[in-house]
GROMACS .gro file of C-alpha atoms in nm:
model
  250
    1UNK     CA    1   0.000   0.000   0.000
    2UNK     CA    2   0.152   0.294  -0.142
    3UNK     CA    3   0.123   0.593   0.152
    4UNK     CA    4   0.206   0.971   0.225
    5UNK     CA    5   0.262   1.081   0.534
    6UNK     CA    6   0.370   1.349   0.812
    7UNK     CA    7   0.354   1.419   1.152
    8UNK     CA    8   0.368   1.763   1.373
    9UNK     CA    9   0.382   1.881   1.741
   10UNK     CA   10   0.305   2.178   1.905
   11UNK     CA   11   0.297   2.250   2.307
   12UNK     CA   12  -0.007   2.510   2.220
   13UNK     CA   13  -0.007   2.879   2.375
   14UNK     CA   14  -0.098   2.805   2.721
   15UNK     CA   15   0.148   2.459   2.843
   16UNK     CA   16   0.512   2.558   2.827
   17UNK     CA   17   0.636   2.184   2.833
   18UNK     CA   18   0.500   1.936   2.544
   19UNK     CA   19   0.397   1.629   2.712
   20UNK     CA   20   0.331   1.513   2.334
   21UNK     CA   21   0.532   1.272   2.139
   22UNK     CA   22   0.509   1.067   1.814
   23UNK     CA   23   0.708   0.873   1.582
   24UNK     CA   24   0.664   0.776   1.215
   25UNK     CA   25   0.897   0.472   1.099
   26UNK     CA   26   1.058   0.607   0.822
   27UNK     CA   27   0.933   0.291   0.628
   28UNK     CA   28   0.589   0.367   0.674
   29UNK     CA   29   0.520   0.051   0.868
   30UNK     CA   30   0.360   0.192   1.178
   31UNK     CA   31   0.272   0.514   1.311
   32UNK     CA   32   0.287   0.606   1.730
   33UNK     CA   33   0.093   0.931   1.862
   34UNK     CA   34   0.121   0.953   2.245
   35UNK     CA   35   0.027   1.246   2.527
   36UNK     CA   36   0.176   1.211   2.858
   37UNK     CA   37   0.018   1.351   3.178
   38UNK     CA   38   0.210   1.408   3.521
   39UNK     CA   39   0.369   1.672   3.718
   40UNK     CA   40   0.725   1.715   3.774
   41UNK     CA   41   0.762   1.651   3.353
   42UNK     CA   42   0.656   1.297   3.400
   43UNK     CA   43   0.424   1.320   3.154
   44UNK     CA   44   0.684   1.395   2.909
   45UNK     CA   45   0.895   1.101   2.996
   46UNK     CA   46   0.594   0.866   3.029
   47UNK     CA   47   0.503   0.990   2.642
   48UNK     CA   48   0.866   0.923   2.544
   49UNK     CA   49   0.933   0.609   2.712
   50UNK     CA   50   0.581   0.482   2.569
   51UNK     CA   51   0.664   0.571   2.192
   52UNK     CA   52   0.984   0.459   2.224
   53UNK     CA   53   0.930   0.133   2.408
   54UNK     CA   54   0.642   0.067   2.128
   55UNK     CA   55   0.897   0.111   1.856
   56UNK     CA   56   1.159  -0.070   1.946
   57UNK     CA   57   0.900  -0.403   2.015
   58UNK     CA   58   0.747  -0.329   1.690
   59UNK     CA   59   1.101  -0.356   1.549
   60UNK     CA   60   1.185  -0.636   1.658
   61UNK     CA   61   0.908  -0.825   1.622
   62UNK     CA   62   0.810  -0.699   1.268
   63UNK     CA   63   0.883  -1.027   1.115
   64UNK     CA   64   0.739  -1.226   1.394
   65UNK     CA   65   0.500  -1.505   1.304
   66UNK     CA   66   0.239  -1.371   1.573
   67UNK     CA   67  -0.092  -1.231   1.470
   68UNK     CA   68  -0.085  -0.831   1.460
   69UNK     CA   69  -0.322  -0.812   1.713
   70UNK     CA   70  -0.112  -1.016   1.969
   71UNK     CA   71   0.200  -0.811   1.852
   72UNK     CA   72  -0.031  -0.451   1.915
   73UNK     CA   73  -0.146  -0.565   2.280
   74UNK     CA   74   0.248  -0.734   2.376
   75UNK     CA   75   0.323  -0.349   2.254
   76UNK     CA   76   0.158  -0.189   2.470
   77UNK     CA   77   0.207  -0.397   2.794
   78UNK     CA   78   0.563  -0.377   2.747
   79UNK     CA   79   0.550   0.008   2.719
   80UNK     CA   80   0.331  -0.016   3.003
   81UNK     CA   81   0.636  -0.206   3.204
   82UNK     CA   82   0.891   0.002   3.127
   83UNK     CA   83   0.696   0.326   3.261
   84UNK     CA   84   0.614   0.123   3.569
   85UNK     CA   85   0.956   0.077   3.591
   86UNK     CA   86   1.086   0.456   3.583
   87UNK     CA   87   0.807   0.511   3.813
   88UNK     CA   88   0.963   0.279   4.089
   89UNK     CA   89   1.318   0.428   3.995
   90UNK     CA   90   1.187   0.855   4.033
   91UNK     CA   91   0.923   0.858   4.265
   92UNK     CA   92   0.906   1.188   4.181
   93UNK     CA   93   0.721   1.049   3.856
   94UNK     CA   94   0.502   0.825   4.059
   95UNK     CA   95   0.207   0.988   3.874
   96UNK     CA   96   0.265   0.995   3.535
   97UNK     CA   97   0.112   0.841   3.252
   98UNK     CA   98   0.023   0.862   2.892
   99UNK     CA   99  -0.228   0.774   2.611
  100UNK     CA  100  -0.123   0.644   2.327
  101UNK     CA  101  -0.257   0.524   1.987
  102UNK     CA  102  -0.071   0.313   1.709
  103UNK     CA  103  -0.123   0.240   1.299
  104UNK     CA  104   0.041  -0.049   1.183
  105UNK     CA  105   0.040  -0.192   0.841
  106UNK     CA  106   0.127  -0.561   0.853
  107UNK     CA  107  -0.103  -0.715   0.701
  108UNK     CA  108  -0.375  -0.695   0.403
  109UNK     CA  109  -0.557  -0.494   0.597
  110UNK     CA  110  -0.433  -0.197   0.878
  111UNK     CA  111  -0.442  -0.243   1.243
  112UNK     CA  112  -0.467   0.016   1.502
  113UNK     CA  113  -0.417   0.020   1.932
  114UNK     CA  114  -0.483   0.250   2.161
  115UNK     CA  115  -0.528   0.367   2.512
  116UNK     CA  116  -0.696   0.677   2.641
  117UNK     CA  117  -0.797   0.943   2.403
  118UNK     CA  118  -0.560   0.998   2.177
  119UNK     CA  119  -0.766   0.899   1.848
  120UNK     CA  120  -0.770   0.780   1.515
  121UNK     CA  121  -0.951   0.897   1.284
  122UNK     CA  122  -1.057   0.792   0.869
  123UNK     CA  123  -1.140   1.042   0.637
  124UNK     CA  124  -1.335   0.885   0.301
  125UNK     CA  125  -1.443   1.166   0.049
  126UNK     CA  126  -1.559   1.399   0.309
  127UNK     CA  127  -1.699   1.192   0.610
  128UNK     CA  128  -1.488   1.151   0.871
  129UNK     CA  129  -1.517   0.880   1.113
  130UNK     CA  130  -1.365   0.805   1.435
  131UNK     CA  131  -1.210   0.468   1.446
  132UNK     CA  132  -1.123   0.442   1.848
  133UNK     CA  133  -1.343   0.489   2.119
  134UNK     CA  134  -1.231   0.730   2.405
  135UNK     CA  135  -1.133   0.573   2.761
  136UNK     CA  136  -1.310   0.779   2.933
  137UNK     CA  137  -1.568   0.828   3.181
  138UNK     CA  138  -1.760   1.084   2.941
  139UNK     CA  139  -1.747   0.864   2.631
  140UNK     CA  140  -1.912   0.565   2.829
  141UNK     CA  141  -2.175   0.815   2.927
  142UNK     CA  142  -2.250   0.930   2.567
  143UNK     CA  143  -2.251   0.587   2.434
  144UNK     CA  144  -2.486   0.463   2.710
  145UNK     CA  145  -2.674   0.744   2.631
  146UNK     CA  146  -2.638   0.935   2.938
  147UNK     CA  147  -2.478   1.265   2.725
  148UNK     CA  148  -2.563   1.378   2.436
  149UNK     CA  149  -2.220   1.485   2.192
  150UNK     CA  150  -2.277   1.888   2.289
  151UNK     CA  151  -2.299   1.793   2.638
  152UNK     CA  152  -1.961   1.612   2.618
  153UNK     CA  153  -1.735   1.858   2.474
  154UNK     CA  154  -1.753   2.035   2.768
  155UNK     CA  155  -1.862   1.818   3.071
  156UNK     CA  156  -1.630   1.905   3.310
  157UNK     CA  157  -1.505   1.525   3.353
  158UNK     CA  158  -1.419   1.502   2.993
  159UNK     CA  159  -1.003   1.487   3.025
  160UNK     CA  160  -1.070   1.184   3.339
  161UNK     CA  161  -0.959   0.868   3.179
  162UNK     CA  162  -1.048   0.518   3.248
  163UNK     CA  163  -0.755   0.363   3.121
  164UNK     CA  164  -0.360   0.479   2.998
  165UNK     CA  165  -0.036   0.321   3.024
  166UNK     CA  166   0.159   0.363   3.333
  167UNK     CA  167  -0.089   0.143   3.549
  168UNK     CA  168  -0.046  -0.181   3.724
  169UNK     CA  169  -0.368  -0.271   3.669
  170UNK     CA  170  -0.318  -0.249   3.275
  171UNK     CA  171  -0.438  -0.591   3.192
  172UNK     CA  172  -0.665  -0.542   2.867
  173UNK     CA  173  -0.543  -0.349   2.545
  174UNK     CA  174  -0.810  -0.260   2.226
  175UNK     CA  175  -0.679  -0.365   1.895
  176UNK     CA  176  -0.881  -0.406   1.617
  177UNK     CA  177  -0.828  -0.430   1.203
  178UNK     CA  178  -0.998  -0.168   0.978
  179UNK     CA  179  -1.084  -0.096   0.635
  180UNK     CA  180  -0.847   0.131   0.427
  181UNK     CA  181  -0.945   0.171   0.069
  182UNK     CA  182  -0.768   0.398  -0.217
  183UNK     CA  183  -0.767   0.815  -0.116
  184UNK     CA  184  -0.844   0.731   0.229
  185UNK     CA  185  -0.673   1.005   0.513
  186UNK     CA  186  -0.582   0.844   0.822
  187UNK     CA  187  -0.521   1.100   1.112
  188UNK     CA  188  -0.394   1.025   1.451
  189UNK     CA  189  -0.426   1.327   1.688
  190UNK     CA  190  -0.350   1.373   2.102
  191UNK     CA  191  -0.666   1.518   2.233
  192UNK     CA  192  -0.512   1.885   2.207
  193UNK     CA  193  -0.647   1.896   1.864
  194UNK     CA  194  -0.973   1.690   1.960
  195UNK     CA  195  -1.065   1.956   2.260
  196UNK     CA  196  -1.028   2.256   2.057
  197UNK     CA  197  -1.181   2.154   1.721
  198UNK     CA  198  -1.479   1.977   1.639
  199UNK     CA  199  -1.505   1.657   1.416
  200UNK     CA  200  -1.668   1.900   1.143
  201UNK     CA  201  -1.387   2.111   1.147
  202UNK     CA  202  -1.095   1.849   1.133
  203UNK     CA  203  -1.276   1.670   0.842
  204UNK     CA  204  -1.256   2.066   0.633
  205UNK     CA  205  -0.925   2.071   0.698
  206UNK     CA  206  -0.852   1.700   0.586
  207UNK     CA  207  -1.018   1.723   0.302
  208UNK     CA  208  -0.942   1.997   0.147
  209UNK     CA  209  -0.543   2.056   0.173
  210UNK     CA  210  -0.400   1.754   0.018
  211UNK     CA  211  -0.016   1.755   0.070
  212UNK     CA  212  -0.005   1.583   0.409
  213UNK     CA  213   0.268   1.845   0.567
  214UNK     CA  214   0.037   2.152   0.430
  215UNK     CA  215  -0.269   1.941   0.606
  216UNK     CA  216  -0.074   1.930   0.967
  217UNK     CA  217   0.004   2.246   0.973
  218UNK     CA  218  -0.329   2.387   0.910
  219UNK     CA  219  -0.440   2.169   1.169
  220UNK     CA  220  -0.229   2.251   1.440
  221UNK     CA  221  -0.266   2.620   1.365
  222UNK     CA  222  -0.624   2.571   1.384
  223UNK     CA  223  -0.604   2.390   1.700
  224UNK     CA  224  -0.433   2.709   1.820
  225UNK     CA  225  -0.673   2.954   1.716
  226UNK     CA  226  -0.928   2.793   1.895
  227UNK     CA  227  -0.740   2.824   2.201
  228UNK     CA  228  -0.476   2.609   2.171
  229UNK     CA  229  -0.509   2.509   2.563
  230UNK     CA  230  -0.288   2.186   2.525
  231UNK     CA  231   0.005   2.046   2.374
  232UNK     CA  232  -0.121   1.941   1.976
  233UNK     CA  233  -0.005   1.645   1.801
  234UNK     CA  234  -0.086   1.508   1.483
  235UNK     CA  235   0.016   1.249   1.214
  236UNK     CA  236  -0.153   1.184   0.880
  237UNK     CA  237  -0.110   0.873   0.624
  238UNK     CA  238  -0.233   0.941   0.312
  239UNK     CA  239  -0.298   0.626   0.090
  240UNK     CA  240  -0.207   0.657  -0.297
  241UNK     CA  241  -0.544   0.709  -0.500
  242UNK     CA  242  -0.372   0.440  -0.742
  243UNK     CA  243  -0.340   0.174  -0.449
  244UNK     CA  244  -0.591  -0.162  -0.494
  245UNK     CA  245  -0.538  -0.283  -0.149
  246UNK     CA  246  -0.728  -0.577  -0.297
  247UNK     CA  247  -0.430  -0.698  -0.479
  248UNK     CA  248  -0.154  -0.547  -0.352
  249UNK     CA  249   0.027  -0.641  -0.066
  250UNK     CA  250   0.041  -0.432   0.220
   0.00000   0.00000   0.00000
């Protein structure tokens, strides 16, 4: 599957460290977007260690006969060890943690992870759908249809997550395969975009800038004009409008 791609990160006018971190193999392969949270910069290290830890296990186990799904979750819980592990060496960063969402293409078809709110999204000709669901105590509420979507972009508990890594009661990860067809957008996004922009809004943007480093930065510097209240962080993968992911291999 023949892809563009890019990623960006801003801390945002109001947070003067960016707890925010990403990586993009350089192969295209997979795709990380993380956002830390902790005081004493924890959250930064927690976003680092995660995206790192992720990449290296993705790495090595590229070639590994395990399903992609197994490979995702072993990810994740490995990340979630090794911030577990600073934590017990810098009690300082006792608190920290991070989100973190992932894109790999491994197989026919793409498979993402994630954990807390970062998000992925699809674009396909101009709807835009979220792929992940938010861990979080508002997004169980407006699927159990307890909140309606206005009421949840700005219930005060929105930011109060149910799950990220950096717990020792991680046991569960989400990883699931999705459909990718020809002149799809794939964005991945920390929720400093996602808080200050709404879905409508992303999906303009997306859709009508097409190189993908021209698309980021209108992005972030729309995330900004609205506020910009948070660190911003986004990737997009682009797929080649020539690509038959029916007969090519991924």
């Amino acid at each position: 599957m023949k892809c563009s791609f890019t990623g960006l990160t801003d801390p945002g006018l109001i947070r003067s460290v960016n707890q925010d971190a990403y990586h993009i193999d350089p192969d295209g392969r997979f795709f990380i977007v993380a956002d830390g949270m902790g005081g004493h910069a924890g959250g930064q290290e927690a976003s680092r260690i995660a995206t790192h830890s992720i990449q290296v296990y993705l790495d090595a186990h590229w070639e590994s006969p395990e399903p992609s799904k197994t490979v995702l979750e072993n990810a994740f819980l490995k990340a979630n060890q090794a911030i577990l592990q600073d934590q017990a060496s810098h009690p300082e960063r006792s608190d920290m943690g991070t989100t973190a969402v992932v894109v790999v293409f491994r197989d026919e078809q793409p498979w993402c992870a994630h954990i807390g709110d970062s998000r992925l999204y699809r674009l396909r000709g101009a709807k835009l759908q979220q792929i992940t669901e938010d861990h979080t105590w508002v997004a169980r509420a407006l699927k159990m249809g307890e909140l309606t979507s206005d009421q949840a972009r700005v219930h005060p508990w929105r930011h109060i997550l149910s799950k990220c890594l950096g717990r020792e009661d991680l046991r569960q990860i989400d990883a699931q395969s999705f459909d990718l067809q020809p002149s799809d957008r794939l964005l991945l996004c920390s929720d400093g975009l996602t808080e200050e922009l709404s879905d409508h809004l992303i999906a303009s943007q997306l859709k009508s800038i097409r190189p993908c480093d021209r698309a980021a930065i209108a992005l972030v510097d729309a995330a900004k004009e609205h506020g910009g209240r948070d660190n911003i962080t986004v990737v997009i993968v682009s797929v080649d409008a020539a690509t038959r992911t029916d007969t090519q291999p991924t």
